[in-house]
CSV table of C-alpha atoms and ligand atoms in Angstrom, one decimal:
chain,number,residue,atom,x,y,z
A,18,UNK,CA,85.6,52.4,87.8
A,19,UNK,CA,85.1,53.6,91.4
A,20,UNK,CA,86.1,51.3,94.1
A,21,UNK,CA,82.1,51.1,95.6
A,22,UNK,CA,81.2,50.3,92.1
A,23,UNK,CA,83.5,47.0,91.2
A,24,UNK,CA,82.4,45.6,95.3
A,25,UNK,CA,78.1,46.6,94.6
A,26,UNK,CA,78.7,44.6,91.3
A,27,UNK,CA,81.1,41.8,93.4
A,28,UNK,CA,78.3,41.5,95.9
A,29,UNK,CA,75.4,41.3,94.2
A,30,UNK,CA,73.8,44.3,96.0
A,31,UNK,CA,71.8,47.0,94.8
A,32,UNK,CA,70.4,50.6,96.6
A,33,UNK,CA,73.2,50.2,98.7
A,34,UNK,CA,76.3,52.1,99.6
A,35,UNK,CA,79.5,49.9,101.2
A,36,UNK,CA,81.1,52.3,103.8
A,37,UNK,CA,84.1,49.8,103.6
A,38,UNK,CA,85.5,46.3,103.1
A,39,UNK,CA,87.7,44.6,105.5
A,40,UNK,CA,89.3,41.1,106.7
A,41,UNK,CA,87.2,40.0,109.6
A,42,UNK,CA,88.5,39.6,112.6
A,43,UNK,CA,90.5,36.9,112.3
A,44,UNK,CA,91.0,37.1,108.9
A,45,UNK,CA,88.7,34.2,107.4
A,46,UNK,CA,85.6,36.4,106.2
A,47,UNK,CA,85.8,39.1,104.2
A,48,UNK,CA,83.1,41.9,105.6
A,49,UNK,CA,81.0,44.5,104.0
A,50,UNK,CA,80.0,47.5,106.1
A,51,UNK,CA,76.8,48.8,104.5
A,52,UNK,CA,73.7,51.1,104.3
A,53,UNK,CA,70.6,51.4,102.5
A,54,UNK,CA,71.1,54.2,100.0
A,55,UNK,CA,67.8,56.4,101.9
A,56,UNK,CA,68.1,54.8,105.4
A,57,UNK,CA,65.8,57.6,106.2
A,58,UNK,CA,62.6,56.1,104.7
A,59,UNK,CA,62.4,53.1,106.6
A,60,UNK,CA,59.7,50.3,105.8
A,61,UNK,CA,58.3,47.6,108.4
A,62,UNK,CA,60.0,44.7,107.5
A,63,UNK,CA,57.4,41.5,107.2
A,64,UNK,CA,54.4,44.1,105.2
A,65,UNK,CA,56.4,46.2,103.3
A,66,UNK,CA,54.3,49.7,104.8
A,67,UNK,CA,56.5,53.0,105.9
A,68,UNK,CA,56.6,53.5,109.6
A,69,UNK,CA,58.5,55.4,111.2
A,70,UNK,CA,61.2,54.9,113.5
A,71,UNK,CA,61.0,53.0,116.9
A,72,UNK,CA,65.2,52.3,117.9
A,73,UNK,CA,68.4,50.6,117.1
A,74,UNK,CA,67.0,47.5,118.1
A,75,UNK,CA,70.1,45.0,118.4
A,76,UNK,CA,72.8,47.3,117.1
A,77,UNK,CA,74.8,45.8,114.1
A,78,UNK,CA,73.4,42.6,112.6
A,79,UNK,CA,75.5,40.6,109.7
A,80,UNK,CA,74.3,38.4,107.6
A,81,UNK,CA,76.1,36.0,104.6
A,82,UNK,CA,76.5,36.4,101.4
A,83,UNK,CA,77.7,34.4,98.3
A,84,UNK,CA,81.1,33.8,98.5
A,85,UNK,CA,83.9,35.2,96.8
A,86,UNK,CA,86.0,32.8,95.4
A,87,UNK,CA,87.1,31.0,98.2
A,88,UNK,CA,86.3,33.3,101.0
A,89,UNK,CA,83.0,33.8,102.8
A,90,UNK,CA,81.2,37.1,102.7
A,91,UNK,CA,79.6,38.9,105.2
A,92,UNK,CA,77.4,42.0,105.3
A,93,UNK,CA,77.2,44.4,108.2
A,94,UNK,CA,74.3,46.5,108.4
A,95,UNK,CA,72.5,48.4,111.4
A,96,UNK,CA,69.1,46.4,111.9
A,97,UNK,CA,67.3,49.2,113.6
A,98,UNK,CA,63.3,48.5,114.3
A,99,UNK,CA,60.9,50.8,113.0
A,100,UNK,CA,56.9,51.1,114.6
A,101,UNK,CA,54.8,49.5,112.0
A,102,UNK,CA,51.1,50.3,112.4
A,103,UNK,CA,50.0,47.2,112.0
A,104,UNK,CA,53.0,44.8,113.3
A,105,UNK,CA,54.5,47.3,116.1
A,106,UNK,CA,58.4,47.6,116.5
A,107,UNK,CA,60.3,45.5,113.4
A,108,UNK,CA,62.7,45.6,111.8
A,109,UNK,CA,62.8,47.9,109.3
A,110,UNK,CA,63.1,46.3,105.5
A,111,UNK,CA,66.7,45.8,104.0
A,112,UNK,CA,67.1,45.6,99.9
A,113,UNK,CA,69.4,42.8,100.4
A,114,UNK,CA,68.0,39.9,102.5
A,115,UNK,CA,64.5,38.6,103.6
A,116,UNK,CA,63.1,39.4,107.3
A,117,UNK,CA,64.2,37.5,109.7
A,118,UNK,CA,66.7,35.5,107.6
A,119,UNK,CA,70.5,35.9,108.5
A,120,UNK,CA,71.4,35.3,104.3
A,121,UNK,CA,70.8,37.7,102.0
A,122,UNK,CA,68.4,37.5,98.4
A,123,UNK,CA,71.3,36.2,96.0
A,124,UNK,CA,72.9,33.3,98.9
A,125,UNK,CA,68.8,32.2,99.3
A,126,UNK,CA,68.6,32.0,95.8
A,127,UNK,CA,71.6,29.6,95.0
A,128,UNK,CA,70.5,27.5,97.6
A,129,UNK,CA,67.1,27.1,96.1
A,130,UNK,CA,68.3,26.0,93.2
A,131,UNK,CA,70.4,23.9,94.7
A,132,UNK,CA,68.0,22.1,96.0
A,133,UNK,CA,66.5,21.5,92.8
A,134,UNK,CA,69.5,19.9,90.9
A,135,UNK,CA,71.9,18.1,93.7
A,136,UNK,CA,72.8,16.2,96.3
A,137,UNK,CA,72.2,17.2,100.6
A,138,UNK,CA,75.6,16.9,101.2
A,139,UNK,CA,76.4,18.9,97.8
A,140,UNK,CA,74.5,21.4,99.4
A,141,UNK,CA,75.9,21.1,102.4
A,142,UNK,CA,79.0,21.3,101.8
A,143,UNK,CA,79.2,24.1,98.9
A,144,UNK,CA,77.2,26.8,101.0
A,145,UNK,CA,78.8,25.8,104.4
A,146,UNK,CA,75.1,25.5,105.6
A,147,UNK,CA,73.4,22.8,107.5
A,148,UNK,CA,70.9,20.9,106.3
A,149,UNK,CA,68.0,22.4,108.7
A,150,UNK,CA,69.4,25.9,107.9
A,151,UNK,CA,68.9,24.5,103.9
A,152,UNK,CA,65.2,23.7,105.5
A,153,UNK,CA,64.8,27.5,106.4
A,154,UNK,CA,65.9,29.2,103.5
A,155,UNK,CA,63.3,26.9,100.6
A,156,UNK,CA,60.7,27.5,102.7
A,157,UNK,CA,60.7,31.6,102.9
A,158,UNK,CA,62.0,31.3,99.0
A,159,UNK,CA,58.7,29.0,98.5
A,160,UNK,CA,56.4,31.7,100.0
A,161,UNK,CA,57.6,34.2,98.2
A,162,UNK,CA,56.7,32.5,94.8
A,163,UNK,CA,53.3,31.8,96.3
A,164,UNK,CA,53.0,35.1,96.7
A,165,UNK,CA,53.7,36.3,93.0
A,166,UNK,CA,52.1,32.9,91.3
A,167,UNK,CA,48.9,31.2,91.3
A,168,UNK,CA,49.6,27.7,90.8
A,169,UNK,CA,45.6,27.4,91.6
A,170,UNK,CA,45.2,28.9,88.1
A,171,UNK,CA,43.1,26.9,85.6
A,172,UNK,CA,42.8,23.5,86.9
A,173,UNK,CA,40.2,21.1,85.3
A,174,UNK,CA,40.9,17.9,86.3
A,175,UNK,CA,42.7,16.9,89.1
A,176,UNK,CA,44.4,14.2,91.5
A,177,UNK,CA,44.3,13.9,95.0
A,178,UNK,CA,46.4,11.9,97.3
A,179,UNK,CA,47.8,11.6,100.3
A,180,UNK,CA,51.8,11.2,101.5
A,181,UNK,CA,53.0,9.5,104.5
A,182,UNK,CA,55.8,11.4,105.2
A,183,UNK,CA,57.2,10.6,109.0
A,184,UNK,CA,56.4,7.7,110.9
A,185,UNK,CA,53.5,8.1,113.0
A,186,UNK,CA,51.2,8.3,110.2
A,187,UNK,CA,52.1,11.5,109.7
A,188,UNK,CA,50.4,12.8,105.8
A,189,UNK,CA,50.5,15.4,104.1
A,190,UNK,CA,47.4,16.1,101.1
A,191,UNK,CA,48.6,17.0,98.1
A,192,UNK,CA,47.2,17.8,94.8
A,193,UNK,CA,48.3,17.7,90.7
A,194,UNK,CA,47.4,19.3,88.0
A,195,UNK,CA,46.2,16.3,85.6
A,196,UNK,CA,46.7,18.4,82.4
A,197,UNK,CA,50.1,20.0,83.3
A,198,UNK,CA,51.6,17.1,86.3
A,199,UNK,CA,52.5,20.1,88.9
A,200,UNK,CA,52.0,19.3,92.4
A,201,UNK,CA,49.7,22.7,92.7
A,202,UNK,CA,48.6,21.8,96.6
A,203,UNK,CA,50.3,20.5,99.5
A,204,UNK,CA,49.4,20.7,103.1
A,205,UNK,CA,50.1,18.7,106.6
A,206,UNK,CA,47.2,16.2,107.3
A,207,UNK,CA,44.5,14.1,105.7
A,208,UNK,CA,40.8,14.5,106.9
A,209,UNK,CA,38.4,16.1,105.6
A,210,UNK,CA,39.5,19.8,107.4
A,211,UNK,CA,42.4,19.6,105.2
A,212,UNK,CA,40.8,18.6,102.2
A,213,UNK,CA,38.5,21.4,102.7
A,214,UNK,CA,40.8,23.9,103.7
A,215,UNK,CA,42.0,23.3,99.8
A,216,UNK,CA,38.3,24.4,97.8
A,217,UNK,CA,38.4,27.1,100.7
A,218,UNK,CA,41.8,28.3,99.3
A,219,UNK,CA,40.0,27.6,95.9
A,220,UNK,CA,37.5,29.2,95.5
A,221,UNK,CA,33.5,28.9,94.9
A,222,UNK,CA,34.0,29.7,91.2
A,223,UNK,CA,37.3,28.1,90.4
A,224,UNK,CA,35.8,24.3,92.2
A,225,UNK,CA,33.0,25.2,90.1
A,226,UNK,CA,35.7,24.5,87.0
A,227,UNK,CA,36.7,21.5,88.3
A,228,UNK,CA,35.6,18.3,85.6
A,229,UNK,CA,37.0,15.6,86.9
A,230,UNK,CA,39.3,14.3,90.1
A,231,UNK,CA,41.3,11.1,90.8
A,232,UNK,CA,41.6,10.0,94.2
A,233,UNK,CA,42.1,6.5,95.3
A,234,UNK,CA,38.9,5.6,96.7
A,235,UNK,CA,39.1,7.1,100.5
A,236,UNK,CA,35.8,8.7,102.0
A,237,UNK,CA,37.4,11.2,102.7
A,238,UNK,CA,37.9,12.8,99.7
A,239,UNK,CA,35.2,11.4,97.9
A,240,UNK,CA,32.8,13.0,101.0
A,241,UNK,CA,34.1,16.6,100.4
A,242,UNK,CA,34.5,16.5,96.9
A,243,UNK,CA,30.9,15.8,96.4
A,244,UNK,CA,29.9,19.0,99.2
A,245,UNK,CA,32.8,21.4,97.8
A,246,UNK,CA,32.8,20.2,93.5
A,247,UNK,CA,29.7,17.8,93.2
A,248,UNK,CA,29.4,18.9,89.0
A,249,UNK,CA,33.2,17.3,89.2
A,250,UNK,CA,33.4,13.0,88.5
A,251,UNK,CA,35.3,11.4,90.9
A,252,UNK,CA,37.8,8.6,89.4
A,253,UNK,CA,39.3,5.5,90.8
A,254,UNK,CA,43.2,6.3,90.6
A,255,UNK,CA,44.3,2.9,89.0
A,256,UNK,CA,48.0,2.8,90.4
A,257,UNK,CA,45.8,2.4,93.8
A,258,UNK,CA,43.7,-0.4,92.9
A,259,UNK,CA,47.0,-2.1,91.1
A,260,UNK,CA,48.6,-1.4,94.3
A,261,UNK,CA,45.7,-3.5,96.5
A,262,UNK,CA,46.2,-6.4,93.9
A,263,UNK,CA,50.3,-6.1,94.7
A,264,UNK,CA,49.5,-6.3,98.5
A,265,UNK,CA,47.0,-9.3,98.1
A,266,UNK,CA,49.4,-11.3,96.0
A,267,UNK,CA,52.5,-9.9,99.5
A,268,UNK,CA,49.5,-11.6,101.8
A,269,UNK,CA,49.2,-14.7,99.8
A,270,UNK,CA,53.3,-15.4,99.4
A,271,UNK,CA,53.4,-14.6,103.1
A,272,UNK,CA,50.9,-17.5,103.9
A,273,UNK,CA,52.7,-19.8,101.5
A,274,UNK,CA,55.9,-19.3,102.8
A,275,UNK,CA,54.7,-19.4,106.3
A,276,UNK,CA,52.4,-22.7,105.5
A,277,UNK,CA,56.2,-24.1,103.8
A,278,UNK,CA,57.9,-22.8,106.9
A,279,UNK,CA,57.0,-24.4,109.3
A,280,UNK,CA,56.4,-27.4,108.0
A,281,UNK,CA,59.8,-27.9,106.1
A,282,UNK,CA,60.0,-30.9,104.0
A,283,UNK,CA,56.7,-32.2,105.5
A,284,UNK,CA,52.9,-33.0,106.0
A,285,UNK,CA,51.0,-33.6,102.4
A,286,UNK,CA,48.1,-31.3,104.5
A,287,UNK,CA,49.7,-28.4,105.3
A,288,UNK,CA,51.1,-27.7,101.7
A,289,UNK,CA,47.8,-29.0,100.3
A,290,UNK,CA,46.4,-26.1,101.9
A,291,UNK,CA,47.7,-22.9,100.2
A,292,UNK,CA,47.9,-24.7,97.0
A,293,UNK,CA,52.2,-26.5,97.3
A,294,UNK,CA,51.7,-29.1,94.3
A,295,UNK,CA,54.5,-31.1,96.2
A,296,UNK,CA,56.8,-30.1,99.8
A,297,UNK,CA,58.5,-27.7,99.2
A,298,UNK,CA,62.5,-28.1,100.9
A,299,UNK,CA,63.6,-25.4,103.6
A,300,UNK,CA,65.8,-23.6,100.8
A,301,UNK,CA,62.5,-23.3,98.8
A,302,UNK,CA,60.5,-21.7,101.5
A,303,UNK,CA,63.3,-19.0,101.5
A,304,UNK,CA,63.0,-19.5,97.5
A,305,UNK,CA,59.5,-17.7,97.6
A,306,UNK,CA,60.2,-15.5,100.5
A,307,UNK,CA,63.1,-14.4,98.5
A,308,UNK,CA,60.7,-14.0,95.4
A,309,UNK,CA,58.8,-10.8,96.2
A,310,UNK,CA,60.2,-8.9,94.0
A,311,UNK,CA,60.0,-11.1,91.2
A,312,UNK,CA,56.5,-11.4,91.9
A,313,UNK,CA,55.7,-7.3,91.9
A,314,UNK,CA,57.9,-6.3,89.1
A,315,UNK,CA,56.3,-5.7,85.5
A,316,UNK,CA,56.8,-8.8,83.3
A,317,UNK,CA,58.4,-6.6,80.6
A,318,UNK,CA,60.7,-5.3,83.6
A,319,UNK,CA,62.1,-8.8,84.6
A,320,UNK,CA,65.3,-10.0,85.1
A,321,UNK,CA,66.1,-13.7,83.6
A,322,UNK,CA,67.1,-15.0,87.1
A,323,UNK,CA,63.1,-13.0,87.9
A,324,UNK,CA,61.6,-15.2,84.9
A,325,UNK,CA,63.5,-18.1,85.9
A,326,UNK,CA,61.9,-17.5,89.9
A,327,UNK,CA,58.3,-17.1,87.9
A,328,UNK,CA,58.7,-20.3,86.5
A,329,UNK,CA,59.4,-22.6,89.3
A,330,UNK,CA,57.1,-20.7,91.5
A,331,UNK,CA,54.4,-21.3,88.4
A,332,UNK,CA,55.6,-25.3,88.9
A,333,UNK,CA,55.4,-24.9,92.4
A,334,UNK,CA,53.1,-22.8,93.7
A,335,UNK,CA,49.7,-22.6,91.5
A,336,UNK,CA,47.8,-20.7,94.0
A,337,UNK,CA,50.9,-17.9,94.4
A,338,UNK,CA,51.2,-18.1,90.6
A,339,UNK,CA,47.6,-17.4,90.4
A,340,UNK,CA,47.9,-15.0,92.7
A,341,UNK,CA,50.0,-13.0,90.5
A,342,UNK,CA,47.8,-13.5,87.4
A,343,UNK,CA,44.8,-11.8,89.2
A,344,UNK,CA,47.4,-9.2,89.6
A,345,UNK,CA,48.7,-8.8,86.4
A,346,UNK,CA,45.4,-9.2,84.7
A,347,UNK,CA,43.8,-5.9,87.2
A,348,UNK,CA,47.0,-3.9,85.1
A,349,UNK,CA,46.0,-5.1,82.1
A,350,UNK,CA,42.6,-4.0,82.5
A,351,UNK,CA,43.9,-0.1,83.3
A,352,UNK,CA,46.8,-0.6,80.7
A,353,UNK,CA,43.8,-1.2,77.8
A,354,UNK,CA,41.0,1.5,78.9
A,355,UNK,CA,38.1,2.4,77.9
A,356,UNK,CA,35.0,-0.4,76.9
A,357,UNK,CA,37.5,-2.8,76.6
A,358,UNK,CA,38.7,-2.3,80.3
A,359,UNK,CA,35.2,-2.8,81.3
A,360,UNK,CA,34.7,-5.8,79.6
A,361,UNK,CA,38.4,-6.8,80.6
A,362,UNK,CA,37.2,-6.1,85.0
A,363,UNK,CA,34.0,-7.8,84.1
A,364,UNK,CA,35.9,-10.5,83.7
A,365,UNK,CA,38.3,-9.7,85.7
A,366,UNK,CA,36.0,-9.9,88.9
A,367,UNK,CA,34.4,-13.3,88.1
A,368,UNK,CA,37.8,-14.6,87.6
A,369,UNK,CA,38.8,-13.1,91.4
A,370,UNK,CA,34.8,-14.4,93.1
A,371,UNK,CA,36.0,-17.9,91.9
A,372,UNK,CA,39.7,-18.1,91.9
A,373,UNK,CA,40.1,-19.4,96.1
A,374,UNK,CA,42.3,-17.1,97.0
A,375,UNK,CA,40.5,-15.0,100.5
A,376,UNK,CA,42.3,-11.3,99.7
A,377,UNK,CA,41.1,-11.9,96.3
A,378,UNK,CA,38.0,-12.6,96.5
A,379,UNK,CA,37.5,-9.7,98.9
A,380,UNK,CA,39.4,-7.3,96.7
A,381,UNK,CA,36.6,-8.5,94.5
A,382,UNK,CA,34.0,-7.0,96.3
A,383,UNK,CA,36.0,-4.4,97.4
A,384,UNK,CA,36.3,-3.7,93.4
A,385,UNK,CA,32.5,-4.0,93.2
A,386,UNK,CA,31.8,-1.9,95.9
A,387,UNK,CA,33.5,1.0,93.8
A,388,UNK,CA,33.0,0.4,90.4
A,389,UNK,CA,31.5,3.3,89.3
A,390,UNK,CA,34.6,5.6,90.2
A,391,UNK,CA,37.0,2.9,88.7
A,392,UNK,CA,34.4,2.7,85.1
A,393,UNK,CA,34.7,6.4,85.3
A,394,UNK,CA,38.8,6.3,85.1
A,395,UNK,CA,38.6,3.5,82.8
A,396,UNK,CA,36.7,5.8,80.3
A,397,UNK,CA,38.7,9.3,80.7
A,398,UNK,CA,41.6,7.7,80.4
A,399,UNK,CA,43.4,10.1,82.6
A,400,UNK,CA,46.9,10.6,82.6
A,401,UNK,CA,47.7,8.7,85.3
A,402,UNK,CA,51.3,8.2,84.5
A,403,UNK,CA,51.8,11.7,85.0
A,404,UNK,CA,50.3,11.8,88.8
A,405,UNK,CA,51.9,8.8,89.5
A,406,UNK,CA,55.5,10.3,88.6
A,407,UNK,CA,54.9,12.9,91.0
A,408,UNK,CA,53.5,10.8,93.6
A,409,UNK,CA,56.5,8.5,93.2
A,410,UNK,CA,59.2,11.7,92.9
A,411,UNK,CA,57.0,13.3,96.4
A,412,UNK,CA,58.0,10.4,98.3
A,413,UNK,CA,61.6,10.4,97.3
A,414,UNK,CA,61.9,13.9,98.3
A,415,UNK,CA,60.1,12.6,102.1
A,416,UNK,CA,63.5,10.5,102.4
A,417,UNK,CA,65.6,13.5,101.4
A,418,UNK,CA,63.7,15.8,103.7
A,419,UNK,CA,64.7,13.7,106.9
A,420,UNK,CA,65.8,16.3,109.5
A,421,UNK,CA,63.9,18.5,108.5
A,422,UNK,CA,62.0,21.1,111.0
A,423,UNK,CA,58.3,20.4,110.7
A,424,UNK,CA,56.9,19.2,107.6
A,425,UNK,CA,57.1,23.0,105.8
A,426,UNK,CA,60.7,22.5,104.4
A,427,UNK,CA,59.3,19.2,102.9
A,428,UNK,CA,56.8,20.8,101.1
A,429,UNK,CA,58.5,24.1,100.3
A,430,UNK,CA,60.7,21.6,98.6
A,431,UNK,CA,58.1,19.4,96.7
A,432,UNK,CA,56.7,22.3,95.6
A,433,UNK,CA,60.1,24.1,94.9
A,434,UNK,CA,61.4,20.4,92.5
A,435,UNK,CA,57.3,19.8,91.3
A,436,UNK,CA,55.5,22.2,91.9
A,437,UNK,CA,56.3,24.4,87.9
A,438,UNK,CA,58.5,27.4,88.8
A,439,UNK,CA,62.0,26.4,89.7
A,440,UNK,CA,64.0,28.9,90.6
A,441,UNK,CA,66.6,30.3,88.4
A,442,UNK,CA,70.4,31.1,89.7
A,443,UNK,CA,71.0,34.5,91.2
A,444,UNK,CA,72.1,37.3,88.4
A,445,UNK,CA,71.0,35.5,85.5
A,446,UNK,CA,67.1,34.8,84.1
B,29,ZN,ZN1,54.1,45.7,109.1
């Protein structure tokens, strides 16, 4: 076997001529000096169209390739420019790397695969690159997948949601396919202009194919859908509605705690205002403060300790316990769904309006305002679990993506993980 054939296989690159392979100056890395097999036929690095020679550009350049064993590897080659009719003087396309990338295709591919498999520190240490570099690489890889596949094909039932990705009101609008559970679209912003961009990409014909759109009840979503896909039934996402009840419950818990804290062991009047059956000691007030998780959790997931806490709340604070039952009642509505769910919702609304808990009375009114969308959701029984789990996963990814530059790498990370087109490892398929 010729030595160059061996090196081509080891470096994982085709269509190149290997001129020499040697150690770098301080023998810490292997450098392969290469050139494209047909250097005379230059193509623009951006658009890949044929273009005539322009100049030598910046001279020799290096690209990081995958390590060989324990040793780092670089490819080194000329990077001349061609005169593209569209893009002007542009660095010539090379077969081993993306335009303006400092890493080879195989390197990019491996980083993208790792980004769907393991932790931040595992990737940066294994590949010896900064987290920001990972962000740049996955953005490039994701853009290539986007150019190859049509993520918006055959959508009929979609969920639209917003995800906060940074403090200071930075949001992404995300679109999920209810039938596949895939994330199909994400863009910074949460307003009518952002959502309109989705419908622009979808086009009039495919917008007309949409039968159901689930969302929270934000007007920027419902108004845009009413204009761009008027035939689609708008459903209220159950997990948003239940989240409203959880917020109300939390408000009641805070009121009870504040009262108990302000009047430690104290006045009956203060206690009775928020429905304390007896006066709480300071320690017991703190117990209310710490009961958040017991109140939030679904009853079937409660630990023994949390069960005890809940029994104690039932005995000591009837208002807080009533708020808890109201939250659970609303969860029940969406669990049974259909006509039974609608009947349960009617009972719930009557119960909430006479609960004497201001926040739940207000919630009842809010739910009545959106009754149409909530009924549609109960009738359709949309696979809410899929959308909710995508939603939860995106929120986890926003934390992983901390340290990336801008929202694009986060979108790429979310798309690689949840978009249904996971990258393969290089050299396998
Ligand atoms: Zn071009």
